[in-house]
XYZ file of C-alpha atoms in Angstrom:
394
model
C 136.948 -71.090 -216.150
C 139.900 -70.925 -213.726
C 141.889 -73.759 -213.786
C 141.572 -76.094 -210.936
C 144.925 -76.538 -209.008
C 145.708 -79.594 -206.971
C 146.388 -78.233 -203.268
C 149.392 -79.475 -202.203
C 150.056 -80.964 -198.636
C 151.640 -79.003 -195.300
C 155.127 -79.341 -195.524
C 156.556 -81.559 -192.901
C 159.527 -78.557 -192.553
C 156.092 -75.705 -192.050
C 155.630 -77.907 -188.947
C 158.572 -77.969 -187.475
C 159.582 -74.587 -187.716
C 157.915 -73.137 -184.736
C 159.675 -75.917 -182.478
C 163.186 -74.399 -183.606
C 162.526 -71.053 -183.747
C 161.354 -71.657 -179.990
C 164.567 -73.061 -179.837
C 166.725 -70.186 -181.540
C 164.838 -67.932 -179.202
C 165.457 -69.564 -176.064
C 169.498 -70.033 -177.097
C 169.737 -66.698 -177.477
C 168.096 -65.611 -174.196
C 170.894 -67.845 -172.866
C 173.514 -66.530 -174.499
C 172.325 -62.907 -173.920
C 172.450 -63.951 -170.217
C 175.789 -65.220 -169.879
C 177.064 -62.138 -171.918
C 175.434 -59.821 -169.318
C 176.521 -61.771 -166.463
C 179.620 -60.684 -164.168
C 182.631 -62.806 -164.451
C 183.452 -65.072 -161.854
C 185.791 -62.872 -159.241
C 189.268 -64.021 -158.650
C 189.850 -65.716 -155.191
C 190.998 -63.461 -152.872
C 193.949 -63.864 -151.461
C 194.898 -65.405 -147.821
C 196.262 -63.605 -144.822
C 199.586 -65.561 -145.291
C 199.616 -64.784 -149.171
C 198.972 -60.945 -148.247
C 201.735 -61.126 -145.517
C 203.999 -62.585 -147.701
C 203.141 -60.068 -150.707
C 203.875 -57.201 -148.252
C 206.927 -58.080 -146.784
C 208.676 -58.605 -150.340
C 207.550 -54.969 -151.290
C 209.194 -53.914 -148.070
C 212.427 -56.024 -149.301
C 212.132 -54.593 -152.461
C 212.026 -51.193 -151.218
C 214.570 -51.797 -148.866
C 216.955 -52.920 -152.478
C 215.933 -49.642 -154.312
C 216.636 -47.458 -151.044
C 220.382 -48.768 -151.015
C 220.145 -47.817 -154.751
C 218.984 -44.716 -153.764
C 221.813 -44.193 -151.544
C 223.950 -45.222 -153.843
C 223.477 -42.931 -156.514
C 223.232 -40.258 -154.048
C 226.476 -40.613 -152.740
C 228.039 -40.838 -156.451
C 225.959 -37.688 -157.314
C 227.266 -35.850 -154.504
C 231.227 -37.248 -155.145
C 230.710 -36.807 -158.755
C 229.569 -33.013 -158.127
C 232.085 -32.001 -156.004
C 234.713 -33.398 -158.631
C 233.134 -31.113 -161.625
C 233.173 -28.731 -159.060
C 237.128 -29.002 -158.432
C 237.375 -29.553 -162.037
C 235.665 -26.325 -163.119
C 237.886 -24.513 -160.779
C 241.155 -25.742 -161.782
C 240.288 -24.702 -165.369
C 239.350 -21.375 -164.941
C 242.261 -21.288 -163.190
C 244.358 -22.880 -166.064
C 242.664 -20.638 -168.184
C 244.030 -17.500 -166.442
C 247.341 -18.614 -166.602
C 246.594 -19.447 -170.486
C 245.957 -16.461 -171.387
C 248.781 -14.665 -169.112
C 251.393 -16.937 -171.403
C 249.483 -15.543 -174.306
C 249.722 -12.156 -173.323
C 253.095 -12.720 -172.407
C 254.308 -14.216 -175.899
C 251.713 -10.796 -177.420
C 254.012 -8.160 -175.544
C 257.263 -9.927 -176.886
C 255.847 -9.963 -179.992
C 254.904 -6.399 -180.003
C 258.354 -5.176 -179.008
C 259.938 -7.065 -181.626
C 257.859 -5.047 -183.732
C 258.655 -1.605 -182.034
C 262.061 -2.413 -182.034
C 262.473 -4.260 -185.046
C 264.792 -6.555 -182.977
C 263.312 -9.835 -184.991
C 262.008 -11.292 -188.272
C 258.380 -10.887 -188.961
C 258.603 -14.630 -188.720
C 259.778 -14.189 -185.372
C 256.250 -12.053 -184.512
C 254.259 -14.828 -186.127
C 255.724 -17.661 -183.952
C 254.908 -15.741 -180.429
C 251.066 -15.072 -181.928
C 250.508 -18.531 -183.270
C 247.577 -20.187 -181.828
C 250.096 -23.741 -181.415
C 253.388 -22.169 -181.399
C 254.808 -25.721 -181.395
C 254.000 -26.032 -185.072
C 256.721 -23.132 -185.832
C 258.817 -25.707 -183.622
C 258.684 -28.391 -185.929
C 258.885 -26.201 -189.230
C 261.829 -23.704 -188.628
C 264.583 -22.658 -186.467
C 263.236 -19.440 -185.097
C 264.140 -21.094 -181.363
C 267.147 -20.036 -182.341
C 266.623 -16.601 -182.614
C 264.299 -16.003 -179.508
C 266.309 -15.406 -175.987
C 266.215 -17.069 -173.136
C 262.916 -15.457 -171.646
C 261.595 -15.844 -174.652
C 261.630 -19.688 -175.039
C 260.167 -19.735 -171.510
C 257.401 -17.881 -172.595
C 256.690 -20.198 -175.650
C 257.183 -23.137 -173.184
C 254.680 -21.990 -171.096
C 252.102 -21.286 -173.090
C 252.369 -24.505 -174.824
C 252.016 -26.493 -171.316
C 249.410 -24.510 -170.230
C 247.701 -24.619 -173.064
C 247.997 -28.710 -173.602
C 246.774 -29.024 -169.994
C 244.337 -26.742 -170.142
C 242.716 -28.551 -173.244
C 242.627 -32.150 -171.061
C 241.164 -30.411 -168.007
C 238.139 -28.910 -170.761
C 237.907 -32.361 -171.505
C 237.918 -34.223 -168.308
C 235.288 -31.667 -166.312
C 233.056 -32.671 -169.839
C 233.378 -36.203 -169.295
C 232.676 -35.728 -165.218
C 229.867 -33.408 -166.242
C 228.146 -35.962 -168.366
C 228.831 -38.955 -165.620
C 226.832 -36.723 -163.638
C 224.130 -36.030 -165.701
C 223.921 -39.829 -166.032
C 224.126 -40.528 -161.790
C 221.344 -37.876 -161.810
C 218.893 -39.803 -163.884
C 219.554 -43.184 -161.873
C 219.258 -41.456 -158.843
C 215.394 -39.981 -160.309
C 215.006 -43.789 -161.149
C 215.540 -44.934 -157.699
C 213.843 -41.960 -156.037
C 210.581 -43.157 -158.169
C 211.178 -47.089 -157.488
C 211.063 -46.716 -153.682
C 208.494 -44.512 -154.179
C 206.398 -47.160 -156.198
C 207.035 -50.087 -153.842
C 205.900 -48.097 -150.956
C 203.228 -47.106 -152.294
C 201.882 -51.156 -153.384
C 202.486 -52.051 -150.190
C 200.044 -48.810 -148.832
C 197.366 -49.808 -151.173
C 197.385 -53.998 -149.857
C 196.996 -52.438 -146.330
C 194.566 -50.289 -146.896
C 192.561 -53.089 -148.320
C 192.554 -55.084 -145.772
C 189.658 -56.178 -143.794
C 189.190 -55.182 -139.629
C 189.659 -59.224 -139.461
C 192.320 -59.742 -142.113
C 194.092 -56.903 -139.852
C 193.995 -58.872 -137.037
C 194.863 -61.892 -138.420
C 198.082 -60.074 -140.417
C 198.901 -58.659 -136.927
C 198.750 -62.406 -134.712
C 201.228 -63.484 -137.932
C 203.675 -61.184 -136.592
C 203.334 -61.778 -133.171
C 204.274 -65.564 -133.963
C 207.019 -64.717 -136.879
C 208.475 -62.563 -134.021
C 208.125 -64.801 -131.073
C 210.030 -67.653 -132.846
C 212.405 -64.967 -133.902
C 213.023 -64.298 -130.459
C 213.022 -67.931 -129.311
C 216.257 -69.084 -131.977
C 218.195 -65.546 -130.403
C 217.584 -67.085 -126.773
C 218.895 -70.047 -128.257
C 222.268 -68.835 -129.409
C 222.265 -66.322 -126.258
C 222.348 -69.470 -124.334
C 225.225 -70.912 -126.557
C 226.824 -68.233 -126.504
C 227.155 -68.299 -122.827
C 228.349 -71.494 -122.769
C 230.935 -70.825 -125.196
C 231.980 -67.785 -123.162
C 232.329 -69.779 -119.602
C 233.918 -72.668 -121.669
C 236.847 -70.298 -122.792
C 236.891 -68.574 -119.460
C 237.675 -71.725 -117.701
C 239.780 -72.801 -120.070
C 241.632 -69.229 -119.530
C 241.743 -70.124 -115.845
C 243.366 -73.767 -116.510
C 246.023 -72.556 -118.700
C 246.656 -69.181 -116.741
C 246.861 -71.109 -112.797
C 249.818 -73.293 -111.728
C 250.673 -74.311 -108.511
C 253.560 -76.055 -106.556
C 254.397 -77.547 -103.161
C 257.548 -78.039 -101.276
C 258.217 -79.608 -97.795
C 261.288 -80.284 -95.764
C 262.469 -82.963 -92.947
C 262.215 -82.693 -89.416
C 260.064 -79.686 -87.740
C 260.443 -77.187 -90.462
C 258.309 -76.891 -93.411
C 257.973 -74.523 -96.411
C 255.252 -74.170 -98.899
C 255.239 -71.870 -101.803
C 252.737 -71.326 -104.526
C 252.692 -69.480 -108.039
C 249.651 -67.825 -109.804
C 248.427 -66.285 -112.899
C 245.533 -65.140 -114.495
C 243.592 -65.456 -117.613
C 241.214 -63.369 -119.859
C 239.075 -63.621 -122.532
C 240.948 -62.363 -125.729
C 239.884 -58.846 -126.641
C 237.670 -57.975 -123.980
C 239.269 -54.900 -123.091
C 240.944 -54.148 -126.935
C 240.317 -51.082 -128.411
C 237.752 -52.978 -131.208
C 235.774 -53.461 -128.189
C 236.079 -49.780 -127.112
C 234.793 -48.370 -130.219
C 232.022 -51.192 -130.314
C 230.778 -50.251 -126.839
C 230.480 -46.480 -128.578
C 228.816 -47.817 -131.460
C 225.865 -49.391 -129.450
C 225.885 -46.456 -127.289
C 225.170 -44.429 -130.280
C 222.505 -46.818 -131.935
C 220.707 -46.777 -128.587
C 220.024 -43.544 -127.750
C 218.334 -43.634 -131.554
C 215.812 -46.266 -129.823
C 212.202 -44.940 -130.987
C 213.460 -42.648 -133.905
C 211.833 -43.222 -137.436
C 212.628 -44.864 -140.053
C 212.717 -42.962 -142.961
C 214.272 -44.300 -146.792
C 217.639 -42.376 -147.541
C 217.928 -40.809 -144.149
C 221.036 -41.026 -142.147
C 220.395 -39.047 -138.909
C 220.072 -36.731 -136.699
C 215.931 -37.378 -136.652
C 215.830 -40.370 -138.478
C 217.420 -43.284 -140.369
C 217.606 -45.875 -143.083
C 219.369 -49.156 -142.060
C 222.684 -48.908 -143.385
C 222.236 -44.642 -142.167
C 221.958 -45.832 -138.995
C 225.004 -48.373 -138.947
C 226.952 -45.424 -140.787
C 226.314 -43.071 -137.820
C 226.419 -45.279 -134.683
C 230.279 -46.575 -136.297
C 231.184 -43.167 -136.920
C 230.878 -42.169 -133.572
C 232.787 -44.357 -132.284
C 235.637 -42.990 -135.014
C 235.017 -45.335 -137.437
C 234.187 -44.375 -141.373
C 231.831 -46.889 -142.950
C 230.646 -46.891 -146.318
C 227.066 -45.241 -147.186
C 224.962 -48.655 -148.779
C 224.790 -52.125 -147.592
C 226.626 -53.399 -150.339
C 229.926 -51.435 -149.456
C 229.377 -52.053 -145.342
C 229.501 -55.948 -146.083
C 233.138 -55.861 -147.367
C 234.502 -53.806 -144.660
C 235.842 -55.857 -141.756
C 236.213 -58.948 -141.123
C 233.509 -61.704 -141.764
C 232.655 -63.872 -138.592
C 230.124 -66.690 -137.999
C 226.629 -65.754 -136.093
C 228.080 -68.262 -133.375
C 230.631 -65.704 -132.881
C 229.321 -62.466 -133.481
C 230.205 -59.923 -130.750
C 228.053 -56.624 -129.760
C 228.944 -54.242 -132.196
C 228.884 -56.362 -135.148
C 227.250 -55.880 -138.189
C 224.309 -58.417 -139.337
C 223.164 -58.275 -142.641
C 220.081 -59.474 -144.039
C 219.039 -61.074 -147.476
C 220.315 -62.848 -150.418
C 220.550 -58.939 -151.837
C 222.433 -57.831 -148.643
C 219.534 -54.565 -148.652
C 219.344 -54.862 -145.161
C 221.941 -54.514 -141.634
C 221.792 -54.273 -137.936
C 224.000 -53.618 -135.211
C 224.519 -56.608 -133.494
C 224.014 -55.971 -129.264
C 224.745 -59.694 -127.900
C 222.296 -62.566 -126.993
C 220.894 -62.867 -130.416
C 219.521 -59.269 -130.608
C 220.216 -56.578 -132.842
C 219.369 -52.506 -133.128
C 217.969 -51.541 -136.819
C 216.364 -49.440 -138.546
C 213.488 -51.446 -139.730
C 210.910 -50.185 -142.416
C 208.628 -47.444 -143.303
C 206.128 -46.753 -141.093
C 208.535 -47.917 -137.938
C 210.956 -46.936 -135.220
C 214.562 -47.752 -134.763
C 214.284 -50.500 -132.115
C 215.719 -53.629 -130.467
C 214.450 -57.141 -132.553
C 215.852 -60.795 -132.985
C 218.285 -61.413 -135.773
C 216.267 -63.992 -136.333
C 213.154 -61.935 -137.636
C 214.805 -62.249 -141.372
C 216.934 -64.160 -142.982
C 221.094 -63.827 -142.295
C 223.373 -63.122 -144.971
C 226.480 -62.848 -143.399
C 227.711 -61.065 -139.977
C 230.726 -58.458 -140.415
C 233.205 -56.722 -137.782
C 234.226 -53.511 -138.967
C 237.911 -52.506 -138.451
C-alpha cells in the first residue's frame, strides 16, 4: 500500500508570483520603450545666436587671412633670399675652384721645374692650406704670386663654406614658412566653410529675420557716423573761426579839422594741413579705393580684380606713392595714431581687439573696405564693428 502523504498547502509566494512577473513584464516594456525612443533634440538656436555665430567665423577668417598674408609675404622674401643665396655660391664656388686651380698649376710647375721642395707641392694641393701655415715655414719659400694664390683660396674657400651654410639655414626657414602658410591656407578655408554650412541651414524665415538684423546693426552704424560727421563739422568751423580771429586785425586813425585818414590791415587764416602734401597723397588714396567700389572681396587678394582688406589699403596708399606693409598687423604701426574725433579722409581704421580688419577712412564717419567673402568693396559706417585704433600713414 502506497503511503499516504499529507498534501501540503499553496504557497503564499505560488500566489504572488503572477502579480510580479506581470510586473517584470510591464518594466521591461518600459524600459524597451525608452531605449527605442529618440533623444530629446537640442534647442535650436535663435536668429541672434546664429548671427552672432556667423559673424565670429567671418572674424576668425578675417585673423587667419592676415596669417595667410603673412606667411605669404615671408615665403615670397624668404625665396627670393635662397634665391640670391644660391647664386652667390655658385658664384663663390667658381672662384673656389679658380684659386684651386690656380695653387694646382703652381704646384705643377714646381714639379716640372723642380724650382721647390716636394713640401712646397703639398702646401699648394692641400685641401686647408692654412694648416701648412701653422706647421712650417714654407711661406717663406713661395713668391709673391704665390702667397696671393694661397690667400685666395683660403678666403674664398672660408666664405664659401658660410654662404653653404647660410642658403641651408634660409632653405630650411623656408620649408618651415611653407608649412604655416599650408596651415593658414586650410584655416581660412575651414572657417569659411562653417560659416557656408550655418547659412545654408537656415530657414526662408530665419533668412529674413538674419537679414532685418543687419538692416538695424547697420542703420545704427550709420546713425553714430552722422553723429561724429556732425561733430566733426563743428570742430572744423570752430577752428576755422578761430583761424579767422587770430589771422584779422584791424586799426583806425583820424585827424583834426576837415581831413581824415583811415587805414586798415588784414590777414588770413587756414586750417592746418589742408593743402599739405599728406593731404595730396590722401586725396589719391581715396581716389584709388573708389574706383574699386563694387569689386569682390576675395581672402589673400590684393588687386587688380579683387581684394582682401589690408590688399586693398596696400594698393589705394601705394598709389598715391606710399609703401604700406602687406597684413593688418604691420599697417597699424605705420603712421601716426590719431583719435576717431580726429581722423581725416585717408586714414586708416582698424577693426578688432586682433587688429584682422582696416578701412580707408573717407570723412563723416564713413569708410571704404573690403568687407568679407561673399561681398563687394563698398562704402559702410565705421561704426558697423568695433574700432581698434585709427592710423595716418606717413
Amino acid at each position: 500500500m502506497a503511503p499516504h502523504r499529507k498534501s501540503r498547502p499553496p504557497s503564499s509566494l505560488g500566489l504572488r508570483t503572477p502579480a510580479l512577473a506581470t510586473a517584470a513584464l510591464t518594466s521591461v516594456a518600459l524600459l524597451s520603450q525608452t531605449a527605442e525612443a529618440s533623444p530629446a533634440a537640442e534647442p535650436r538656436p535663435s536668429t541672434e545666436e546664429v548671427q552672432k555665430k556667423i559673424d565670429d567665423l567671418y572674424q576668425q577668417a578675417g585673423t587667419a587671412t592676415e596669417k595667410y598674408n603673412a606667411a605669404k609675404e615671408k615665403t615670397t622674401k624668404q625665396r627670393k633670399r635662397v634665391a640670391t643665396l644660391l647664386d652667390d655660391v655658385a658664384q663663390r664656388t667658381e672662384k673656389l675652384n679658380s684659386a684651386r686651380e690656380a695653387l694646382g698649376s703652381f704646384a705643377a710647375a714646381q714639379y716640372r721645374t723642380g724650382a721647390s721642395a716636394p713640401d712646397s707641392a703639398s702646401l699648394l694641393l692641400a685641401d686647408n692650406p692654412q694648416d701648412y701655415f701653422d706647421q712650417t715655414q714654407l711661406m717663406n719659400r713661395l713668391t709673391a704670386r704665390q702667397k696671393q694664390a694661397v690667400d685666395e683660396y683660403v678666403t674664398q674657400r672660408t666664405t664659401t663654406s658660410k654662404k653653404r651654410q647660410e642658403a641651408s639655414e634660409g632653405l630650411e626657414t623656408l620649408t618651415t614658412t611653407q608649412s604655416t602658410l599650408k596651415t593658414s591656407k586650410a584655416d581660412v578655408q575651414r572657417k569659411l566653410a562653417d560659416a557656408r554650412e550655418l547659412l545654408s541651414k537656415l530657414t526662408a524665415e530665419e533668412k529674413a529675420r538674419l537679414a532685418a538684423i543687419e538692416r538695424k546693426k547697420q542703420e545704427e552704424a550709420r546713425r553714430k557716423a552722422d553723429e561724429l560727421a556732425r561733430q566733426q563739422a563743428a570742430d572744423a568751423e570752430r577752428r576755422r573761426q578761430e583761424a579767422a580771429t587770430q589771422g584779422t586785425g584791424a586799426g583806425t586813425g583820424a585827424g583834426t579839422g576837415t581831413g581824415t585818414g583811415t587805414g586798415t590791415g588784414t590777414g588770413t587764416g587756414s586750417v592746418p594741413g589742408s593743402d599739405s602734401a599728406s593731404s595730396t597723397k590722401a586725396a589719391k588714396a581715396l581716389a584709388f579705393a573708389r574706383a574699386q567700389i563694387g569689386k569682390p572681396y576675395v581672402w589673400g587678394a590684393s588687386g587688380p580684380g579683387s581684394y582682401d582688406c589690408s590688399g586693398l589699403t596696400q594698393a589705394a596708399w601705394k598709389a598715391a606713392g606710399v609703401t604700406l606693409p602687406r597684413t593688418t598687423w604691420d599697417q597699424v604701426d605705420t603712421g601716426t595714431t590719431v583719435s576717431v574725433d580726429s581722423a581725416q579722409p585717408g586714414d586708416l581704421v582698424f577693426f578688432y581687439d586682433d587688429i584682422s580688419h582696416v578701412g580707408i577712412y573717407i570723412g563723416d564717419g564713413m569708410m571704404i573696405h573690403a568687407p568679407k567673402p561673399g561681398a563687394y568693396v563698398r562704402e559702410e559706417s565705421i561704426y558697423y564693428m568695433p574700432i581698434h585704433s585709427v592710423v595716418r600713414p606717413g
